Short mmCIF file of C-alpha atoms in Angstrom, two decimals:
data_model
loop_
_atom_site.label_atom_id
_atom_site.label_comp_id
_atom_site.label_asym_id
_atom_site.label_seq_id
_atom_site.Cartn_x
_atom_site.Cartn_y
_atom_site.Cartn_z
CA MET Z 1 73.03 92.17 96.42
CA SER Z 2 70.89 95.14 97.42
CA SER Z 3 72.26 95.02 100.98
CA ILE Z 4 75.79 95.51 99.59
CA ILE Z 5 74.62 98.50 97.56
CA GLU Z 6 72.86 99.94 100.61
CA ALA Z 7 76.03 99.48 102.68
CA LYS Z 8 78.06 101.28 100.01
CA LYS Z 9 75.53 104.12 99.88
CA GLN Z 10 75.73 104.43 103.66
CA HIS Z 11 79.53 104.48 103.49
CA VAL Z 12 79.45 107.20 100.79
CA GLU Z 13 77.10 109.26 102.96
CA GLU Z 14 79.48 108.92 105.92
CA ILE Z 15 82.42 110.06 103.80
CA ALA Z 16 80.36 112.99 102.45
CA GLU Z 17 79.44 114.01 105.99
CA GLN Z 18 83.11 113.91 107.01
CA LEU Z 19 84.03 116.06 104.02
CA LYS Z 20 81.27 118.55 104.82
CA SER Z 21 82.17 118.85 108.51
CA SER Z 22 85.92 119.01 107.86
CA VAL Z 23 87.54 122.46 107.99
CA SER Z 24 90.66 121.10 106.32
CA THR Z 25 91.22 118.05 104.11
CA VAL Z 26 94.38 116.85 102.38
CA VAL Z 27 94.33 114.17 99.67
CA VAL Z 28 97.54 112.18 99.18
CA ASP Z 29 99.01 109.31 97.17
CA TYR Z 30 100.84 107.06 99.61
CA ARG Z 31 102.26 104.70 96.97
CA GLY Z 32 105.89 103.84 97.70
CA LEU Z 33 105.72 104.28 101.47
CA THR Z 34 106.65 101.31 103.61
CA VAL Z 35 104.29 99.96 106.24
CA ALA Z 36 106.51 101.47 108.94
CA GLU Z 37 106.39 104.90 107.25
CA VAL Z 38 102.60 104.79 106.89
CA THR Z 39 102.33 103.78 110.55
CA GLU Z 40 104.54 106.73 111.54
CA LEU Z 41 102.44 109.10 109.40
CA ARG Z 42 99.23 107.82 110.99
CA LYS Z 43 100.76 108.28 114.46
CA GLN Z 44 101.77 111.88 113.73
CA LEU Z 45 98.35 112.68 112.31
CA ARG Z 46 96.55 111.07 115.25
CA GLU Z 47 98.66 113.11 117.70
CA ALA Z 48 97.64 116.26 115.81
CA GLY Z 49 93.94 115.33 116.05
CA VAL Z 50 93.65 114.46 112.35
CA GLN Z 51 91.82 111.44 110.92
CA TYR Z 52 93.56 109.55 108.12
CA LYS Z 53 91.66 107.07 105.97
CA VAL Z 54 92.16 105.22 102.70
CA TYR Z 55 89.11 105.25 100.44
CA LYS Z 56 88.19 103.79 97.09
CA ASN Z 57 88.24 106.54 94.47
CA THR Z 58 84.70 105.79 93.27
CA MET Z 59 83.31 106.20 96.77
CA LEU Z 60 85.30 109.37 97.31
CA ARG Z 61 84.04 110.78 93.98
CA ARG Z 62 80.43 110.17 94.96
CA ALA Z 63 80.98 111.57 98.45
CA ALA Z 64 82.64 114.71 97.05
CA GLU Z 65 79.69 115.17 94.72
CA GLN Z 66 77.26 114.85 97.64
CA ALA Z 67 79.36 117.27 99.70
CA GLY Z 68 79.36 119.80 96.85
CA ILE Z 69 83.14 119.75 96.33
CA GLU Z 70 83.85 120.34 92.66
CA GLY Z 71 87.08 119.47 90.87
CA LEU Z 72 88.19 116.70 93.22
CA ASP Z 73 87.59 114.02 90.56
CA ASP Z 74 90.71 115.07 88.65
CA PHE Z 75 92.90 114.05 91.59
CA LEU Z 76 91.28 110.70 92.34
CA THR Z 77 93.58 108.31 90.51
CA GLY Z 78 95.79 105.64 92.02
CA PRO Z 79 95.91 104.90 95.73
CA THR Z 80 94.20 107.70 97.63
CA ALA Z 81 94.24 108.53 101.31
CA VAL Z 82 92.50 111.45 102.96
CA ALA Z 83 93.50 113.36 106.08
CA PHE Z 84 90.83 115.59 107.57
CA THR Z 85 90.02 117.49 110.73
CA THR Z 86 87.14 119.44 112.19
CA GLU Z 87 89.33 121.47 114.55
CA ASP Z 88 92.71 122.91 113.50
CA VAL Z 89 92.71 124.11 109.88
CA VAL Z 90 96.50 123.92 109.60
CA ALA Z 91 97.08 120.52 111.26
CA PRO Z 92 96.65 118.11 108.31
CA ALA Z 93 98.68 120.28 105.94
CA LYS Z 94 101.41 120.82 108.54
CA VAL Z 95 101.87 117.13 109.36
CA ILE Z 96 101.62 115.88 105.78
CA ALA Z 97 103.84 118.61 104.28
CA GLY Z 98 106.47 117.94 106.95
CA PHE Z 99 106.27 114.20 106.38
CA ALA Z 100 106.44 114.64 102.58
CA LYS Z 101 109.70 116.62 102.96
CA GLU Z 102 111.31 113.64 104.66
CA HIS Z 103 109.62 110.95 102.52
CA GLU Z 104 109.52 111.80 98.83
CA ALA Z 105 107.23 108.84 98.10
CA LEU Z 106 104.31 110.67 99.75
CA GLU Z 107 102.67 112.82 97.09
CA ILE Z 108 100.24 115.56 98.03
CA LYS Z 109 97.51 115.57 95.39
CA THR Z 110 95.27 118.40 96.55
CA GLY Z 111 93.47 119.84 99.54
CA VAL Z 112 90.10 121.22 100.52
CA MET Z 113 89.89 124.12 102.93
CA GLU Z 114 86.46 125.11 104.18
CA GLY Z 115 84.81 123.74 101.04
CA SER Z 116 87.24 125.17 98.46
CA LEU Z 117 89.73 123.10 96.49
CA ILE Z 118 93.39 124.15 96.87
CA SER Z 119 96.50 122.99 95.01
CA ALA Z 120 99.30 120.84 96.40
CA ASP Z 121 101.56 123.92 96.55
CA GLU Z 122 98.94 125.76 98.58
CA VAL Z 123 98.73 122.79 100.95
CA LYS Z 124 102.51 123.01 101.43
CA THR Z 125 102.25 126.76 102.04
CA VAL Z 126 99.53 126.26 104.64
CA GLY Z 127 101.68 123.54 106.19
CA SER Z 128 104.52 126.01 106.66
CA LEU Z 129 102.32 128.41 108.66
CA PRO Z 130 102.69 128.46 112.44
CA SER Z 131 100.02 126.77 114.52
CA HIS Z 132 97.13 128.70 116.09
CA GLU Z 133 98.99 128.85 119.41
CA GLY Z 134 102.12 130.09 117.63
CA LEU Z 135 100.17 132.85 115.89
CA VAL Z 136 98.54 133.92 119.16
CA SER Z 137 101.97 133.98 120.81
CA MET Z 138 103.36 136.16 118.00
CA LEU Z 139 100.40 138.52 118.26
CA LEU Z 140 100.78 138.86 122.04
CA SER Z 141 104.48 139.54 121.63
CA VAL Z 142 103.77 142.29 119.11
CA LEU Z 143 101.08 143.78 121.36
CA GLN Z 144 103.34 143.72 124.42
CA ALA Z 145 106.36 145.28 122.68
CA PRO Z 146 105.23 148.96 122.82
CA MET Z 147 104.34 148.73 126.52
CA ARG Z 148 107.59 146.92 127.34
CA ASN Z 149 109.61 149.53 125.41
CA PHE Z 150 107.75 152.32 127.22
CA ALA Z 151 108.52 150.70 130.57
CA TYR Z 152 112.22 150.44 129.67
CA ALA Z 153 112.24 154.10 128.61
CA VAL Z 154 110.61 155.24 131.88
CA LYS Z 155 113.08 153.13 133.85
CA ALA Z 156 116.02 154.62 131.92
CA VAL Z 157 114.79 158.18 132.53
CA GLY Z 158 114.37 157.41 136.22
CA GLU Z 159 117.89 155.97 136.43
CA ASP Z 160 119.33 158.99 134.60
CA LYS Z 161 117.63 161.36 137.07
CA GLU Z 162 118.86 159.29 140.00
CA ASN Z 163 122.42 159.28 138.64
CA ALA Z 164 122.26 163.06 138.06
CA GLU Z 165 121.07 163.67 141.66
CA ASN Z 166 123.81 161.44 143.06
CA ALA Z 167 126.45 163.27 141.02
CA GLU Z 168 125.50 166.65 142.47
#
């Protein structure tokens, strides 16, 4: 009996460590999804570098307590799955929010971003943000615009002078 308890304690510690090291975590209720839909969700999350696991609520409660995440207990009812990543903050929210739009059965319960609890609406908002690469691309475009416009202006002035000299 004590070996089972020790195994459970070890499992709770592993979950707590994952929660601590995760930069972004999304907690969902997957009730109502078909096996094929859950498989598709797992595939999309895996491609985005996100881990997706189903945990018992009691183990998740204890792990959240060990990780110092307060308020998560209120959302741990019914079937619970957790998507988390240590890399891209936006990835779990983006994949799950997009999947939830297409599959109403997937319910976003809450999220944890860098140790702070966020609401389901905030998870959806984060999910609508562009990826890191998209943001960098937008920034570079904004930074290049003044120089590009200056180059076009210089070119136009040069062409005007050339046209004026040819007309004389």
